[in-house]
XYZ file of C-alpha atoms in Angstrom:
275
model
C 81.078 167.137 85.391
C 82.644 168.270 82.154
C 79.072 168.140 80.575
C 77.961 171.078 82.725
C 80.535 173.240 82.054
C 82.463 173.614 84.810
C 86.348 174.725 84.561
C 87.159 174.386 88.093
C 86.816 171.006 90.382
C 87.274 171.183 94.066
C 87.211 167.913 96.092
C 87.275 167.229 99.676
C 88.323 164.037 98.849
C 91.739 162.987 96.929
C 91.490 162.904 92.800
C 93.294 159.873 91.464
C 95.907 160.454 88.656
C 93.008 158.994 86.141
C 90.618 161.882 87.124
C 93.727 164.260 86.958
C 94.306 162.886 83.847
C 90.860 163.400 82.271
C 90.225 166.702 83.482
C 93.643 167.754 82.216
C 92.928 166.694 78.663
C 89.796 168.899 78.647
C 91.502 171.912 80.463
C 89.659 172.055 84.010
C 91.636 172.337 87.156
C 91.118 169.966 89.884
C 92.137 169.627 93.216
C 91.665 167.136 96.174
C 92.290 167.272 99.263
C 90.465 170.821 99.962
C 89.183 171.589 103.739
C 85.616 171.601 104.305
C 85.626 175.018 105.571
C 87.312 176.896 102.623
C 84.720 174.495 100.496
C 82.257 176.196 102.526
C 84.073 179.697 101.965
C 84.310 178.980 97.923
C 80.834 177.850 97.501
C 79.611 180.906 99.637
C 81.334 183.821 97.196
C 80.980 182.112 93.968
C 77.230 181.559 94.428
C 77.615 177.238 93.929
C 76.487 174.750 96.092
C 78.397 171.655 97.133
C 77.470 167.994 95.765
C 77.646 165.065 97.106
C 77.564 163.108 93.801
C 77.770 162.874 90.339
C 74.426 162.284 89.330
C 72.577 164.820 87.952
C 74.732 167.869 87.663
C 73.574 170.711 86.059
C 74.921 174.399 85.063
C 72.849 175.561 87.893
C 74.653 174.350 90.670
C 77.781 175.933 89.634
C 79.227 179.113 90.750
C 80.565 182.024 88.545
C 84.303 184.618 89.338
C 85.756 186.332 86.758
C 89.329 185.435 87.227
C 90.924 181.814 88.572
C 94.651 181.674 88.871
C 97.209 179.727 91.118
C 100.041 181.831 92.253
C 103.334 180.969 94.092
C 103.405 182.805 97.038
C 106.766 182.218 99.034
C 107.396 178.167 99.442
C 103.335 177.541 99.021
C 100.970 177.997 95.891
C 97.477 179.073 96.211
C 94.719 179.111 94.337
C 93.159 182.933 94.161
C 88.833 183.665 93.017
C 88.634 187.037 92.597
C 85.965 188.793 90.842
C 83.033 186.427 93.253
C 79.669 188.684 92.401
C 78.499 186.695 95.872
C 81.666 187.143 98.323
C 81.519 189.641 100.894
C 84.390 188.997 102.397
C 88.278 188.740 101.339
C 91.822 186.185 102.437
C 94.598 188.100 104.029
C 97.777 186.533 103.319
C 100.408 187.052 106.203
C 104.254 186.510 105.307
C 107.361 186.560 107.729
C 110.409 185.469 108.484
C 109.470 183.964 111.689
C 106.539 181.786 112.587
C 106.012 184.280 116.285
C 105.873 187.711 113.511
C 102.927 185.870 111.831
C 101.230 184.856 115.286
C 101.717 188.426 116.620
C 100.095 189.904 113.085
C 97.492 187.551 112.992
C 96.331 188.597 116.594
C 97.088 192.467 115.643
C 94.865 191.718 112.110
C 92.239 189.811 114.970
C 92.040 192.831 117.238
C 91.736 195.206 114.996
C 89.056 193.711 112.537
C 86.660 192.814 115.647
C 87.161 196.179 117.255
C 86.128 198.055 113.878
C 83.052 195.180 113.404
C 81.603 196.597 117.330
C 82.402 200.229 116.081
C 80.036 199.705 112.755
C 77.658 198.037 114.715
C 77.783 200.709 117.884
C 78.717 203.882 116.021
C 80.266 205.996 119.420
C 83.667 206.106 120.773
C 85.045 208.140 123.399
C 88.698 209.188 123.900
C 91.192 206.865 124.372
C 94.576 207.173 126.103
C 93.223 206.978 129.227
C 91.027 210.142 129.073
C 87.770 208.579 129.688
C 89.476 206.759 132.752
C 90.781 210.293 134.080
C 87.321 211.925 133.276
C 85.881 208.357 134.739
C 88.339 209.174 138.170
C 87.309 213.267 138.329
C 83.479 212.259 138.449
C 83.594 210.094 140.870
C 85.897 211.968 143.196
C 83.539 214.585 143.574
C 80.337 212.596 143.726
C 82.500 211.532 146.872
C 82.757 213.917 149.027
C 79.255 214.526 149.041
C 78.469 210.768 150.479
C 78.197 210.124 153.850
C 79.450 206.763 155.587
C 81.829 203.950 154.143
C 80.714 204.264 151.343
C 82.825 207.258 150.128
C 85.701 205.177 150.798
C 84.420 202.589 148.196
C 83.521 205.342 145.373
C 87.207 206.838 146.162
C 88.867 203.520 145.889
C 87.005 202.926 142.888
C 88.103 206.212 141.544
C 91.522 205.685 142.153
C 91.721 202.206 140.410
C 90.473 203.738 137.243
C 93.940 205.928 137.221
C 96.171 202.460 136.999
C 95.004 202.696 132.893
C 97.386 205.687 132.110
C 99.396 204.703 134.523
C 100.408 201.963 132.407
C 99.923 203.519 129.901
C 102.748 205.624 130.929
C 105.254 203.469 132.226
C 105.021 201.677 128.978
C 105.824 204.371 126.801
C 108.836 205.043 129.078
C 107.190 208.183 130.394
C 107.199 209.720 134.319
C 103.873 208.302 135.043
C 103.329 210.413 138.669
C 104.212 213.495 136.698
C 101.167 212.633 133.501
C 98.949 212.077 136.150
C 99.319 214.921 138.061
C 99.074 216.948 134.500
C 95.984 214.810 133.525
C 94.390 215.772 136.954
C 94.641 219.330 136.253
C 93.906 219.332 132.796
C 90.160 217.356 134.148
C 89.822 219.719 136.934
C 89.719 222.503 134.192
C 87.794 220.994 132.314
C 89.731 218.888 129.789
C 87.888 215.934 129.415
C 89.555 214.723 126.332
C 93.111 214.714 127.435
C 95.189 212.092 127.482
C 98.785 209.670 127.568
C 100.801 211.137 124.600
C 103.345 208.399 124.213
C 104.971 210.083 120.870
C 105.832 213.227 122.164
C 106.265 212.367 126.488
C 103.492 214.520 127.430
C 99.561 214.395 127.635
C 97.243 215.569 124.388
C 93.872 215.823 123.199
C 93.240 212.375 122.250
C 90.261 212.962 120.658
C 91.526 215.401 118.585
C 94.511 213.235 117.580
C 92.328 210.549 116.565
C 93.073 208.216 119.486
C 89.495 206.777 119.564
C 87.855 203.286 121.449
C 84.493 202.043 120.837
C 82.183 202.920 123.776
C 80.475 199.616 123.844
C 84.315 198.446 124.036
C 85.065 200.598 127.139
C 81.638 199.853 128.847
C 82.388 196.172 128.530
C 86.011 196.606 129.890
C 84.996 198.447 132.876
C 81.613 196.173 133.479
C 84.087 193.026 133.073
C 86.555 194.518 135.889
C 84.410 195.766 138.227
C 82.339 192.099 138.533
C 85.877 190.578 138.583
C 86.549 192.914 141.952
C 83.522 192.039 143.365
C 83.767 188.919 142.989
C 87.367 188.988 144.840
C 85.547 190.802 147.921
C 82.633 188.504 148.282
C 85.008 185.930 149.429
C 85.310 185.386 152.908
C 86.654 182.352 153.776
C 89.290 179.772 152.368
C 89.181 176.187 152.423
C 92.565 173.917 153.009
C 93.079 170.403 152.856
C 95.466 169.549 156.143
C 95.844 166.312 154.805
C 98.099 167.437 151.636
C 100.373 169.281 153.862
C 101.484 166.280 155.487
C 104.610 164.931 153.753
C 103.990 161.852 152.023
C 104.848 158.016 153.624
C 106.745 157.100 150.740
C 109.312 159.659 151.221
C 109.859 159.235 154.885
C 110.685 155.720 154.584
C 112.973 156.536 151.926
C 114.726 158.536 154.796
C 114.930 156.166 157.337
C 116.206 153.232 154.713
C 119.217 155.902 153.879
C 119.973 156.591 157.567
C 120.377 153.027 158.370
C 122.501 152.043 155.371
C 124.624 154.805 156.472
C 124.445 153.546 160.381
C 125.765 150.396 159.630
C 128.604 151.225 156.502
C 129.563 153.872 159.418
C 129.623 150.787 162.363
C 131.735 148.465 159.540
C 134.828 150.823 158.839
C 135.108 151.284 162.786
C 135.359 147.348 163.341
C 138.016 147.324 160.166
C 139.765 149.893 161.887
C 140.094 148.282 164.801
């Protein structure tokens, strides 16, 4: 290993104090004990390849960063590659005082990195806030009133759900939700198509204009998601029961009638004593 070159040793497997030793006396850092998948991770931005054995090693199996350090970062050290001509990727660190902060960052971080990975991949995005909802809700209101039958009552109901998004929207900002949806409505009916919830200031705004933006493949997949969950509600038309777990079980009605009779008979004692 120290034939080839290499100043860095990474094991999945634990390096006895020997091997320590020996690599210590020829300055190269080892360490054991390494998960496969940030093995994987290493390999992948340095440009190396993993081995499964001694034999044979050569310089070209190794991989290449320009700077290798181990840092003490709060009660943990770690062990930072930077400079990898291969990695396209890089390691967030997340510190807190409390193990439910880090969770709650970590899905934040989560959300946030997959929703910009759609947007590169889908470059649109509509207005967010609830104004595609509201603009979603004006459409279909009118398409409406020009259907004849039950089915207007379906495109109406439809319509109406799609308002329960600033809704929320609003009542979780603290706002008067019926009075920002009555303002939305009559922003849409004149033609505002980009207004929306403005929970900083406790009105509505141009969302798009304030940069409140969602990816459109986002929003499509939201609405297609909901509206297969609602039909799959309705499509159910009967319920099945088992009678038999409604019953109450043998076990505890004998328990019952033991405790009466105890009782019955400690009852029919004290009278004789009395007596």
């Amino acid at each position: 290993i120290h034939a080839t070159g290499a100043k860095v040793v990474l094991s999945p497997l634990p390096i006895g104090d020997l091997a320590t030793q020996y690599f210590a006396d020829r300055n190269v850092f080892c360490a054991g004990r390494v998960p496969e998948d940030d093995m994987k991770r290493v390999a992948a931005a340095c440009g190396g390849a993993m081995q499964s054995t001694c034999n044979g090693l050569n310089a070209s199996i190794l991989g290449e960063c320009a700077l290798f350090e181990e840092k003490q970062v709060g009660g943990e050290r770690y062990n930072f590659f930077t400079g990898c001509k291969a990695a396209h990727s890089a390691t967030i660190i997340l510190r807190g005082g409390a193990e439910q902060f880090i969770d709650e960052a970590e899905r934040s971080l989560v959300d946030a990195i997959l929703s910009t990975r759609r947007l590169v991949k889908n470059p649109t995005i509509v207005a967010g806030g609830g104004a595609i909802e509201m603009e979603l809700s004006r459409f279909l209101r009118e398409e409406a009133r020009g259907i004849y039958g039950k089915q207007q009552l379906l495109v109406s109901a439809y319509a109406k759900a799609l308002e329960v998004i600033p809704r929320q929207l609003a009542e979780n900002g603290g706002l008067d939700a019926t009075d920002i949806l009555n303002k939305l409505r009559q922003k849409h009916a004149q033609g505002g198509m980009w207004f929306g919830v403005d929970v900083n200031e406790g009105g509505i705004v141009n969302t798009h204009e304030s940069f409140v933006w969602e990816a459109t493949v986002m929003k499509r997949n939201a609405i297609a998601a909901a509206t297969e969950a609602a039909c799959l509600i309705l499509s159910v038309d009967e319920t099945v029961r088992n009678p038999q777990s409604e019953k109450p079980q043998e076990g505890s009605m004998m328990g019952g009638r033991g405790v009466g009779a105890l009782r019955g008979r400690g009852r029919g004692g004290r009278g004789r004593g009395r007596r």
